Tab-separated table of C-alpha atoms in Angstrom:
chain	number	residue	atom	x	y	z
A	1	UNK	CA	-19.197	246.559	-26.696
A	2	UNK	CA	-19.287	246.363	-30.576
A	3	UNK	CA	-22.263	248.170	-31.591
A	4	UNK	CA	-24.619	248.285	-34.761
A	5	UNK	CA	-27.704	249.625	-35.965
A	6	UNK	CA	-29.739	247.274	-33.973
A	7	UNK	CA	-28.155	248.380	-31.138
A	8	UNK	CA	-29.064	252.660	-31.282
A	9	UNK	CA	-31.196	253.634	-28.722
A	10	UNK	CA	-32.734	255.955	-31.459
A	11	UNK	CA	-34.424	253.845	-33.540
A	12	UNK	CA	-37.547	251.898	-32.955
A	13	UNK	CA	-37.038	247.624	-33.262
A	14	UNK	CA	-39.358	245.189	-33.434
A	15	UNK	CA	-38.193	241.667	-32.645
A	16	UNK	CA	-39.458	237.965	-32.726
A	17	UNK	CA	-37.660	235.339	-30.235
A	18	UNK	CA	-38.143	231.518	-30.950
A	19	UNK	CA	-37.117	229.121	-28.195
A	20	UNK	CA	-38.398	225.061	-27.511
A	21	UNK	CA	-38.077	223.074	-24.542
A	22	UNK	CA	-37.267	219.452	-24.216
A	23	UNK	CA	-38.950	217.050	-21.314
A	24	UNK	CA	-39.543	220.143	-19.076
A	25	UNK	CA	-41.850	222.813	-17.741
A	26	UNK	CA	-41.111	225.976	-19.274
A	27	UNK	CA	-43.081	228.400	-16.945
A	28	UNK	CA	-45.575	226.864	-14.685
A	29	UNK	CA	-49.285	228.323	-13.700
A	30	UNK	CA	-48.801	228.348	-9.413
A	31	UNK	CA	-53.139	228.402	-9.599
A	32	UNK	CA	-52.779	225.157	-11.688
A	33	UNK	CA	-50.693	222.987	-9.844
A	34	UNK	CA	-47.686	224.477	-11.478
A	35	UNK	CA	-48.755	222.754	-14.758
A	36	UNK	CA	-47.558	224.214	-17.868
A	37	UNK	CA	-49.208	227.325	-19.232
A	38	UNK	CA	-51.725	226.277	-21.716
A	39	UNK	CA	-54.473	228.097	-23.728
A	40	UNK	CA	-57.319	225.802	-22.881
A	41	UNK	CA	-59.421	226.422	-26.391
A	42	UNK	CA	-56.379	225.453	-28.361
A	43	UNK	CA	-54.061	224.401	-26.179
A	44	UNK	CA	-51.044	225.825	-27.420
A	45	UNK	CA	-48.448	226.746	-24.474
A	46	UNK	CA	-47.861	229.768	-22.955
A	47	UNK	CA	-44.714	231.479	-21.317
A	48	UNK	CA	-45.670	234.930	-19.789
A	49	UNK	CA	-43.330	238.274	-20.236
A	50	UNK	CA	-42.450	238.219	-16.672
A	51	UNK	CA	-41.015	235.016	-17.101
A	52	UNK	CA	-38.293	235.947	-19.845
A	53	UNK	CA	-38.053	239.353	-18.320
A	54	UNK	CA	-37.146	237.660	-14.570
A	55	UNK	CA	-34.296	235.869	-17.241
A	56	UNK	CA	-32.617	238.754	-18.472
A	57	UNK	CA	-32.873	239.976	-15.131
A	58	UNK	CA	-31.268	237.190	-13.959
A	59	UNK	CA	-28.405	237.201	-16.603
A	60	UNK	CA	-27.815	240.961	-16.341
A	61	UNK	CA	-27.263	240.233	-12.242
A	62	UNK	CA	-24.843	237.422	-13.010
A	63	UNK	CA	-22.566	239.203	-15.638
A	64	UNK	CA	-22.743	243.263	-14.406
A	65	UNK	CA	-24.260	242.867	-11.138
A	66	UNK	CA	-21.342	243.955	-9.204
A	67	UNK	CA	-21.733	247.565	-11.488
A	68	UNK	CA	-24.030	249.931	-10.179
A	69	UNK	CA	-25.481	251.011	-13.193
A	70	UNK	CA	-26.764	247.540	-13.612
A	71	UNK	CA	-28.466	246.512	-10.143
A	72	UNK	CA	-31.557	244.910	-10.162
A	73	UNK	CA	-34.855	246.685	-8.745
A	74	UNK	CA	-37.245	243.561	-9.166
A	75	UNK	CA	-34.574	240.986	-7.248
A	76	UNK	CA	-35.434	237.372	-6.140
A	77	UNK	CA	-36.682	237.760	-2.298
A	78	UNK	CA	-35.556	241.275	-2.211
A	79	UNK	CA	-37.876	243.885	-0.726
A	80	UNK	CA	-38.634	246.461	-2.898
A	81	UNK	CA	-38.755	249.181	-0.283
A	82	UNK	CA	-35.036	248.976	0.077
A	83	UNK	CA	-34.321	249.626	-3.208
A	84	UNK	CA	-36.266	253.135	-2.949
A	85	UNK	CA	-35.037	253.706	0.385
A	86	UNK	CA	-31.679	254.125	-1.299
A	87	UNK	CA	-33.128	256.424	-3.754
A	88	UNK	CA	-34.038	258.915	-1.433
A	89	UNK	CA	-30.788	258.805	0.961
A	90	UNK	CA	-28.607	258.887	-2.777
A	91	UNK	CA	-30.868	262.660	-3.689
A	92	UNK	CA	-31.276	263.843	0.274
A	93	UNK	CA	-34.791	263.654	0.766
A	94	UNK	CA	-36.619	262.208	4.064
A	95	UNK	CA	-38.657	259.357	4.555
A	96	UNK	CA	-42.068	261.057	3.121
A	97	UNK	CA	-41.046	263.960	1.348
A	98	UNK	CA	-42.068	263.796	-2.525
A	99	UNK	CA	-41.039	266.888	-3.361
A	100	UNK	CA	-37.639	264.651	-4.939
A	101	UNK	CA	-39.802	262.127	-5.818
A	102	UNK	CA	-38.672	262.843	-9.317
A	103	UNK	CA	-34.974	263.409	-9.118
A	104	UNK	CA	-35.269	259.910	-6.707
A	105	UNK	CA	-36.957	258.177	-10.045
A	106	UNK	CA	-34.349	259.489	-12.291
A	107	UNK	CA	-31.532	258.016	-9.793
A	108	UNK	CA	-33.799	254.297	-10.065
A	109	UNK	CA	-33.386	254.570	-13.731
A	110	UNK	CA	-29.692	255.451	-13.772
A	111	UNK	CA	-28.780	252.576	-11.297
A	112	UNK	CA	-31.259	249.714	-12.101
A	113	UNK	CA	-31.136	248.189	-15.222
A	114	UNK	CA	-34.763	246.962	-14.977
A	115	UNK	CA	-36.103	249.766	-14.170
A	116	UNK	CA	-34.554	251.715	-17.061
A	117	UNK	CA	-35.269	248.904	-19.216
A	118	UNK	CA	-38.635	247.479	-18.640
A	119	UNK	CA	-40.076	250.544	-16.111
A	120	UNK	CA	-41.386	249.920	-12.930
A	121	UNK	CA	-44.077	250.945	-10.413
A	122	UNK	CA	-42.124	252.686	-7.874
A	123	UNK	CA	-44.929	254.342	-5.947
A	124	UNK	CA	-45.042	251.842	-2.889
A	125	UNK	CA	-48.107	251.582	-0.302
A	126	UNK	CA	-49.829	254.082	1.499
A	127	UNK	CA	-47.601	255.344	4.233
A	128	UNK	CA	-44.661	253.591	2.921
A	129	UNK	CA	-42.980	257.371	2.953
A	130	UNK	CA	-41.072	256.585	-0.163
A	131	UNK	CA	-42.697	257.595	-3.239
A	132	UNK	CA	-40.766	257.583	-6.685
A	133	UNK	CA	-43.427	257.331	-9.095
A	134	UNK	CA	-44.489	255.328	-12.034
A	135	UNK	CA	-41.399	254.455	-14.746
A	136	UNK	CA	-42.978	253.054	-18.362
A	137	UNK	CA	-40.093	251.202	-20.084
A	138	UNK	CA	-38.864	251.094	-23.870
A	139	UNK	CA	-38.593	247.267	-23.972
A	140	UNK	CA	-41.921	245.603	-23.865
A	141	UNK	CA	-42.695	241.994	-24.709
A	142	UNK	CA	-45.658	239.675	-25.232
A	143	UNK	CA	-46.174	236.250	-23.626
A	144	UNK	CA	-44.810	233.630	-25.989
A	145	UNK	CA	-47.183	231.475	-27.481
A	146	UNK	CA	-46.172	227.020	-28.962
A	147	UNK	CA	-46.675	227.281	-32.668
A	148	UNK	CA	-48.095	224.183	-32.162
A	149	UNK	CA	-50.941	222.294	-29.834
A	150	UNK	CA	-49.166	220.782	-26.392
A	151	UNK	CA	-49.298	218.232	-24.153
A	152	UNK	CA	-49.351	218.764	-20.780
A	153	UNK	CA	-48.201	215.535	-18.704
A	154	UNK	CA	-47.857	215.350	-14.564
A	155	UNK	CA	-45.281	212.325	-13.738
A	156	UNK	CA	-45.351	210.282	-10.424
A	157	UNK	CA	-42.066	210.678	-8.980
A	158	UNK	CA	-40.278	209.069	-6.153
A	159	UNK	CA	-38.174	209.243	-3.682
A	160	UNK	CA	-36.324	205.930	-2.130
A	161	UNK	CA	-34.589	208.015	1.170
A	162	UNK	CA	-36.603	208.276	4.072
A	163	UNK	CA	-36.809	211.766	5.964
A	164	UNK	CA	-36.008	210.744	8.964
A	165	UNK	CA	-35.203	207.625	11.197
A	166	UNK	CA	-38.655	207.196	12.779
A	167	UNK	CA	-39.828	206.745	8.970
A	168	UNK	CA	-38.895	203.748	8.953
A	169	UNK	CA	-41.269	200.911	8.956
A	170	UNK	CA	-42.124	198.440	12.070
A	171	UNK	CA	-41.741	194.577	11.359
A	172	UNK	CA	-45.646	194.728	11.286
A	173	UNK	CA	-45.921	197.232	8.415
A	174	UNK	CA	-45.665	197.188	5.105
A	175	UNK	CA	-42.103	198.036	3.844
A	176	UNK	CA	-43.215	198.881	0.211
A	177	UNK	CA	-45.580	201.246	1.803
A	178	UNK	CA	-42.668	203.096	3.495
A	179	UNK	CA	-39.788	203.110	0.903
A	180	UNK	CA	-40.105	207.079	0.398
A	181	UNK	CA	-42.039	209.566	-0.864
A	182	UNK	CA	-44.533	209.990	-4.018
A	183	UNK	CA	-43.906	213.436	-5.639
A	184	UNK	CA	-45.499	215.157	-8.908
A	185	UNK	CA	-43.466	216.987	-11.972
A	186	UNK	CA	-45.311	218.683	-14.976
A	187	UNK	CA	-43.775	218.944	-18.239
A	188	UNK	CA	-44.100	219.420	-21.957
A	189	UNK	CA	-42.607	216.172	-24.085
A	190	UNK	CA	-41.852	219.381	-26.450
A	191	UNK	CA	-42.809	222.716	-27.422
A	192	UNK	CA	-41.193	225.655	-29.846
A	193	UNK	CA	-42.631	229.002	-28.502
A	194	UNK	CA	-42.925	232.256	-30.400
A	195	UNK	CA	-42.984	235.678	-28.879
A	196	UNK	CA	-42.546	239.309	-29.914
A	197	UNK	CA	-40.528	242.026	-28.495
A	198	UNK	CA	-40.495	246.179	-28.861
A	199	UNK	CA	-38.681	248.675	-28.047
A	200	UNK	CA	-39.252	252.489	-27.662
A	201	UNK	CA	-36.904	255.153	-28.129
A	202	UNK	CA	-39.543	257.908	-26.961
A	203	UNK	CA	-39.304	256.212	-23.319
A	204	UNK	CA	-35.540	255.393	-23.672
A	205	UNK	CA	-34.892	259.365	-23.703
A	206	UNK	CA	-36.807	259.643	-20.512
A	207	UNK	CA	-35.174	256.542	-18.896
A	208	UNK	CA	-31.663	257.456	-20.122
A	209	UNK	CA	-30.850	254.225	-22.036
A	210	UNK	CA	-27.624	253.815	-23.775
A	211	UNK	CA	-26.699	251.701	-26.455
A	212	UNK	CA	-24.174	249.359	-24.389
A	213	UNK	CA	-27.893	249.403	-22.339
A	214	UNK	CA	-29.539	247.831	-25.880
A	215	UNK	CA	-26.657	245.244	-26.640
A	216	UNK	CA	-26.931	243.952	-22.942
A	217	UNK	CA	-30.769	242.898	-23.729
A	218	UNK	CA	-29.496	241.348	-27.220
A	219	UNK	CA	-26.421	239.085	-24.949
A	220	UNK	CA	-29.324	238.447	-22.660
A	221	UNK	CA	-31.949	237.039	-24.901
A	222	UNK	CA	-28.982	234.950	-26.462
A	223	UNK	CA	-27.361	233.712	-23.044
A	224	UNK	CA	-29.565	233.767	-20.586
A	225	UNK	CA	-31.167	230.052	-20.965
A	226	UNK	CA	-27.326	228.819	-20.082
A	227	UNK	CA	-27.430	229.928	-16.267
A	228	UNK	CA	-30.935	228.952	-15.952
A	229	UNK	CA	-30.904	225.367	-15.931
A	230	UNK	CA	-33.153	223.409	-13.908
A	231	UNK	CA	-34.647	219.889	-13.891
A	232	UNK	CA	-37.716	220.847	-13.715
A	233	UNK	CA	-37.579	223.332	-16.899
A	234	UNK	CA	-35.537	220.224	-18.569
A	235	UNK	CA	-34.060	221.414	-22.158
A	236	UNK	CA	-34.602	225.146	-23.175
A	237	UNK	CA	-32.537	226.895	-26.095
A	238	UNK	CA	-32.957	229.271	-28.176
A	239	UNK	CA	-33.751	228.939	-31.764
A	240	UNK	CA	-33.926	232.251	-33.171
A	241	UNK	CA	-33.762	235.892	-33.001
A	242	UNK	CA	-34.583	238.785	-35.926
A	243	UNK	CA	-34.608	242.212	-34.768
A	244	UNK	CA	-36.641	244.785	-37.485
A	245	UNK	CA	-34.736	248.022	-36.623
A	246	UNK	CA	-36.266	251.275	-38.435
A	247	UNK	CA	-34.796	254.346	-39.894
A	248	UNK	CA	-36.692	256.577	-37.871
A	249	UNK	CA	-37.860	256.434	-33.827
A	250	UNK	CA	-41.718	256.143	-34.604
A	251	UNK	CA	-40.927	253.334	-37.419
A	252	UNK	CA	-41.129	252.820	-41.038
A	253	UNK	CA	-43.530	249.781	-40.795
A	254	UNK	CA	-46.454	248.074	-38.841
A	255	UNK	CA	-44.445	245.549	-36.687
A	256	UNK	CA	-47.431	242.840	-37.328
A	257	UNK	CA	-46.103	242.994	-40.901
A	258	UNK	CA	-42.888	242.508	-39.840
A	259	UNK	CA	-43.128	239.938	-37.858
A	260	UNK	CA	-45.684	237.544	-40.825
A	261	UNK	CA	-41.976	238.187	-42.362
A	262	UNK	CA	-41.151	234.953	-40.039
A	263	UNK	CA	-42.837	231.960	-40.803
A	264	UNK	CA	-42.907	229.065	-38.644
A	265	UNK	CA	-44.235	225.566	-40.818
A	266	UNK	CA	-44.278	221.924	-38.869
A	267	UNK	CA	-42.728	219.500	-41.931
A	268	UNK	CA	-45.085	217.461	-43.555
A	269	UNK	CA	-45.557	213.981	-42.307
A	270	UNK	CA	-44.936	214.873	-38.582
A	271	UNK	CA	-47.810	214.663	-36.311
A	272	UNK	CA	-46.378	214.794	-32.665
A	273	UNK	CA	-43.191	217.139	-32.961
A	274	UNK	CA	-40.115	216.485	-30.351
A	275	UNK	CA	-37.409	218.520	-31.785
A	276	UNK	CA	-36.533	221.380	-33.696
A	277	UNK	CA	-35.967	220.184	-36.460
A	278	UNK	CA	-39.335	218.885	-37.468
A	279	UNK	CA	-39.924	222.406	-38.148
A	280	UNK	CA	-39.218	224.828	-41.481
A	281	UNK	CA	-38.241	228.495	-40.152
A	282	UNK	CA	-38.915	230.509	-43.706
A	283	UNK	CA	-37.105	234.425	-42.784
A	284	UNK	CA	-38.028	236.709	-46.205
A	285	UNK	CA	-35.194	239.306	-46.023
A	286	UNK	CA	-35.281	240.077	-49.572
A	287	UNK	CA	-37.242	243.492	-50.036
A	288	UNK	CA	-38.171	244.430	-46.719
A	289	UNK	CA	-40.320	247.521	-46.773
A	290	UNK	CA	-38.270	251.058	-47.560
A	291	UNK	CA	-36.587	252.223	-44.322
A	292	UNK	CA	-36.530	248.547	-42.242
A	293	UNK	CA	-33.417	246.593	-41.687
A	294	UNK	CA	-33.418	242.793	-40.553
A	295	UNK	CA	-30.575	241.767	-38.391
A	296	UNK	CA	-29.988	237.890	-37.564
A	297	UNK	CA	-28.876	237.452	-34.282
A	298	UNK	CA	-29.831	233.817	-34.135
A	299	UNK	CA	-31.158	231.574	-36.860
């Protein structure tokens, strides 16, 4: 990989990520119905960090999967247990002996990407005889939060096929009763989400991250909305990404102030946004604060 300075392992970055879905549900709330994510006193949407985490997860799977160094701890229907299992056998240690608990978390971060990435609680349940401790990750994000109000709307949906033959109706019934099945989907008409994004070089030492490690989570952020498509989450793309990278690993600048460096304005004379373009995105690079560099990666 081609790397640059927002790609060195040690220096800190901050980073804001703008993305906007189209007629779809960008990360539904399973205790609401799956309804979009909304903050009921102003009702901007929310996407959570595990959401856009379980993405680059997903994206690092599809494109290095079949390299060890980039397996996936937190898989979809894949039991943890396993994963630490294989930790053990890989240092020679039995089924509850912690006394390579460490050298078995040190193997986790060199083989899973998302455990050397985001960290991990590898400790398991009581008796589970496989104990490899608590990783804390460099890259940390925040839930993403609509720069504007949303609006929530569940469809009726249909479906005209019958499940099975003895569905159908008798002469004595009525056939508009019985021409398939009423269904619900939740989505947003449209939304443009903002989140934030940091990463630590203090626990990339400890996790052994590499700066191919930091330009994977860069491709990922960029790609990772073009292998998950669904009808339900309808149109999602991304609109922008500006990574603050700092001379030094502890930083040269409060990331809030960093990140008021991106300004997000709704044009005048729109009321109900529905694309992208009825918004200004304002990015002051000019004088950023001594030690700081901006890098566009999007937008």
């Amino acid at each position: 990989m081609n790397h640059s300075i927002h790609t060195d392992p040690n220096r800190r970055h901050d980073f804001v990520l703008l993305f906007d879905v189209t007629d779809g549900n960008p990360n539904g709330d399973p205790d609401a119905g799956n309804l979009p994510r909304v903050d009921p006193e102003t009702m901007q949407g929310i996407v959570t960090d595990v959401c856009l985490k379980r993405k680059i997860r997903n994206w690092v799977d599809a494109t290095r999967g079949t390299q060890e160094r980039y397996k996936i701890f937190v898989e979809n229907r894949g039991y943890l247990v396993d994963h630490k299992r294989r930790a053990y056998e890989a240092v020679g240690a039995k089924k509850g002996d912690d006394s390579k608990a460490d050298e078995a978390q040190q193997w986790m971060c060199q083989n899973y990407f998302d455990v050397r990435m985001f960290g991990a609680v590898l400790v398991g349940k009581k008796g589970e005889g496989y104990n490899c401790g608590q990783v804390r990750g460099p890259v940390q994000m925040t839930f993403a939060r609509s720069i504007d109000q949303v609006v929530p709307l569940d469809l009726s949906i249909t479906r005209v096929a019958l499940e099975n033959p003895g569905d159908k109706p008798r002469e004595d019934e009525d056939e508009k009763a019985a021409t398939g099945t009423m269904g619900r989907k939740a989505l947003l008409p449209y939304g443009l989400f903002r989140g934030y994004g940091f990463f630590t070089p203090h626990f990339a030492k400890q996790t052994g991250v590499t700066a191919d490690d930091l330009a994977l989570v860069w491709e990922a952020l960029q790609q990772m909305w073009t292998i998950d498509r669904s009808s339900s989450r309808g149109l999602m793309a991304l609109r922008g990404l500006y990574v603050f990278t700092h001379d030094t690993p502890v930083g040269n600048a409060p990331a809030q102030s960093l990140f008021d460096r991106v300004r997000v304005v709704r044009k005048g004379g729109v009321t109900a946004p529905r694309a992208f373009s009825d918004y200004t995105v304002d990015v002051e690079d000019e004088n950023p604060p001594e030690g700081v560099t901006l890098t566009r990666l999007v937008g």
